[in-house]
Amino acid sequence: MKARSSRTHARHVEPTRLSAWDMVDEAMAAILARPTRAALTVLGTLLGVAAFVAVLGLTATAAGQISARFTALAATEVLVEDAAEDPQTAGEPFPADTENRLTALNGVERAGVFWEPRVPGGRESALVSARPPSLTREQGEPLPLRAASPGYLRTIHAKVHTGRLFDSFHHDRKLRVAVLGKAAAHRLGITWLGGQPAVFIGSTPVTVIGIVEDVARQPETLLSVIVPAATARELWGAPGVDEQPKVLIETRLGAAQLIASQAALAIRPDQPDRFKVTAPPDPRTLRDAVDNDLKRLFLALAGICLVIGAVGIANTTLVAVLERTAEIGLRRSLGARARHIALQFLSESAVLGALGGLIGTSLGVAGVVAVAVSKDWTPILDPVTVLPAPFAGALTGLLAGLYPAWRASRIEPVEALRH
């Protein structure tokens, strides 16, 4: 009867269970018992998730600015070059009214002709000895010379530092004037125009009427001496075969491809096939390529940050396992199973990761918004990046706690109680 009663009593002893609420309660109790250590552990995941959100957010924001700047400049630029098979018999490529022909097209904002004249006595093909009157010919600075129509300076958005740009008045009257790029003026030692300084191009003096401080296109112009195209024709003749005359066109947004197909016919209806027209690539294709490249790079960096956070959680959890060996033994002796011990430590690391993920996500979003506001940008945050970030922190903590939890579940109660 006693044996039967014992067996009956044994059947009524329920196995120990660990509910989800118990796991969270145990995890929070362990975390609050060591708040400083928990804070330092959360810091690793916090920084990792914050870097993850901030990097991806800043990447999207910066890519948006790159796309905007590309669209505003490169996507509105068309270049026309002479590509005649026999330029000597084909005649001059660009008529005198080329600017007017192009600006008459719907979608063209500005246009200008330019080339690099060859000057008799010049040291190299496009380099001339420009010098102020105080210097001898041998002391002159070798600077690039550029002949340009007035529309060219408007097309490159030349910003005047001092003086003025030449216009149709100077161009039509073939006045011997020049505009210097900022770097060219610095090399010539010309900083102000109060005394109407002149420079010699070869043996020809020209009066400097302006200094260009900055340009939006073709920055090499800042190192050049720029003279009106009509003046260059009178002094050194029409552009030759090797002087590569070109036309720079600025279009409205979205009109570049259309203008590229019409420009050659507008310039020379009799010889439209002689020109090589360079149109910008599709901005959407380039934008997508930039976005993808940046995302791959910074996603790898954000992943490294998360790995660092995971290593911190794993290290702290493993140290906790070693310090709480006696506690583990006591729990095992009171009926806790090996999987309960493992789940306990997994829940602790997961809660730490989730806390780091939540705080890190908030800091990452705040960082993206702060940088965008300081740069006067539009912050771009993809919900696909922001919303899963706290779960990514919890997953990172869960993965980081796998080995310490397994290590804790393998501790034998008798060995643990000896500690």
JSON list of C-alpha atoms in Angstrom, two decimals, residues 38-53 302 305-314 348-361 363 389-398 400:
[
{"chain": "A", "resi": 38, "resn": "ALA", "atom": "CA", "xyz": [23.64, 46.44, -17.32]},
{"chain": "A", "resi": 39, "resn": "ALA", "atom": "CA", "xyz": [24.05, 50.07, -18.44]},
{"chain": "A", "resi": 40, "resn": "LEU", "atom": "CA", "xyz": [27.54, 49.40, -19.80]},
{"chain": "A", "resi": 41, "resn": "THR", "atom": "CA", "xyz": [26.30, 46.26, -21.55]},
{"chain": "A", "resi": 42, "resn": "VAL", "atom": "CA", "xyz": [23.36, 48.13, -23.08]},
{"chain": "A", "resi": 43, "resn": "LEU", "atom": "CA", "xyz": [25.80, 50.81, -24.24]},
{"chain": "A", "resi": 44, "resn": "GLY", "atom": "CA", "xyz": [27.41, 48.43, -26.72]},
{"chain": "A", "resi": 45, "resn": "THR", "atom": "CA", "xyz": [24.15, 47.52, -28.41]},
{"chain": "A", "resi": 46, "resn": "LEU", "atom": "CA", "xyz": [22.90, 51.10, -28.09]},
{"chain": "A", "resi": 47, "resn": "LEU", "atom": "CA", "xyz": [25.90, 52.42, -30.01]},
{"chain": "A", "resi": 48, "resn": "GLY", "atom": "CA", "xyz": [25.61, 49.65, -32.57]},
{"chain": "A", "resi": 49, "resn": "VAL", "atom": "CA", "xyz": [21.93, 50.23, -33.30]},
{"chain": "A", "resi": 50, "resn": "ALA", "atom": "CA", "xyz": [22.33, 54.02, -33.16]},
{"chain": "A", "resi": 51, "resn": "ALA", "atom": "CA", "xyz": [25.15, 53.76, -35.70]},
{"chain": "A", "resi": 52, "resn": "PHE", "atom": "CA", "xyz": [23.03, 51.41, -37.81]},
{"chain": "A", "resi": 53, "resn": "VAL", "atom": "CA", "xyz": [20.06, 53.80, -37.93]},
{"chain": "A", "resi": 302, "resn": "ALA", "atom": "CA", "xyz": [26.75, 49.48, -39.33]},
{"chain": "A", "resi": 305, "resn": "CYS", "atom": "CA", "xyz": [29.02, 48.24, -35.02]},
{"chain": "A", "resi": 306, "resn": "LEU", "atom": "CA", "xyz": [26.34, 45.66, -34.23]},
{"chain": "A", "resi": 307, "resn": "VAL", "atom": "CA", "xyz": [28.94, 42.89, -34.04]},
{"chain": "A", "resi": 308, "resn": "ILE", "atom": "CA", "xyz": [30.91, 44.97, -31.54]},
{"chain": "A", "resi": 309, "resn": "GLY", "atom": "CA", "xyz": [27.76, 45.40, -29.45]},
{"chain": "A", "resi": 310, "resn": "ALA", "atom": "CA", "xyz": [27.04, 41.66, -29.64]},
{"chain": "A", "resi": 311, "resn": "VAL", "atom": "CA", "xyz": [30.54, 40.84, -28.44]},
{"chain": "A", "resi": 312, "resn": "GLY", "atom": "CA", "xyz": [30.04, 43.17, -25.48]},
{"chain": "A", "resi": 313, "resn": "ILE", "atom": "CA", "xyz": [26.77, 41.47, -24.51]},
{"chain": "A", "resi": 314, "resn": "ALA", "atom": "CA", "xyz": [28.29, 37.99, -24.91]},
{"chain": "A", "resi": 348, "resn": "GLU", "atom": "CA", "xyz": [18.46, 38.57, -20.01]},
{"chain": "A", "resi": 349, "resn": "SER", "atom": "CA", "xyz": [20.65, 39.12, -23.07]},
{"chain": "A", "resi": 350, "resn": "ALA", "atom": "CA", "xyz": [17.57, 39.64, -25.29]},
{"chain": "A", "resi": 351, "resn": "VAL", "atom": "CA", "xyz": [16.15, 42.26, -22.91]},
{"chain": "A", "resi": 352, "resn": "LEU", "atom": "CA", "xyz": [19.50, 44.03, -22.79]},
{"chain": "A", "resi": 353, "resn": "GLY", "atom": "CA", "xyz": [19.65, 44.00, -26.59]},
{"chain": "A", "resi": 354, "resn": "ALA", "atom": "CA", "xyz": [16.07, 45.28, -26.87]},
{"chain": "A", "resi": 355, "resn": "LEU", "atom": "CA", "xyz": [16.76, 48.15, -24.46]},
{"chain": "A", "resi": 356, "resn": "GLY", "atom": "CA", "xyz": [19.88, 49.06, -26.40]},
{"chain": "A", "resi": 357, "resn": "GLY", "atom": "CA", "xyz": [17.91, 48.81, -29.64]},
{"chain": "A", "resi": 358, "resn": "LEU", "atom": "CA", "xyz": [15.13, 51.12, -28.46]},
{"chain": "A", "resi": 359, "resn": "ILE", "atom": "CA", "xyz": [17.44, 53.77, -27.09]},
{"chain": "A", "resi": 360, "resn": "GLY", "atom": "CA", "xyz": [19.84, 53.42, -30.00]},
{"chain": "A", "resi": 361, "resn": "THR", "atom": "CA", "xyz": [17.03, 53.83, -32.54]},
{"chain": "A", "resi": 363, "resn": "LEU", "atom": "CA", "xyz": [19.40, 58.43, -30.76]},
{"chain": "A", "resi": 389, "resn": "ALA", "atom": "CA", "xyz": [15.95, 48.43, -35.50]},
{"chain": "A", "resi": 390, "resn": "PRO", "atom": "CA", "xyz": [14.78, 47.66, -31.91]},
{"chain": "A", "resi": 391, "resn": "PHE", "atom": "CA", "xyz": [14.07, 44.08, -32.96]},
{"chain": "A", "resi": 392, "resn": "ALA", "atom": "CA", "xyz": [17.53, 43.95, -34.50]},
{"chain": "A", "resi": 393, "resn": "GLY", "atom": "CA", "xyz": [18.92, 44.94, -31.09]},
{"chain": "A", "resi": 394, "resn": "ALA", "atom": "CA", "xyz": [16.91, 42.18, -29.38]},
{"chain": "A", "resi": 395, "resn": "LEU", "atom": "CA", "xyz": [18.05, 39.65, -31.98]},
{"chain": "A", "resi": 396, "resn": "THR", "atom": "CA", "xyz": [21.64, 40.76, -31.52]},
{"chain": "A", "resi": 397, "resn": "GLY", "atom": "CA", "xyz": [21.34, 40.26, -27.76]},
{"chain": "A", "resi": 398, "resn": "LEU", "atom": "CA", "xyz": [19.66, 36.89, -28.25]},
{"chain": "A", "resi": 400, "resn": "ALA", "atom": "CA", "xyz": [25.09, 37.04, -28.24]}
]
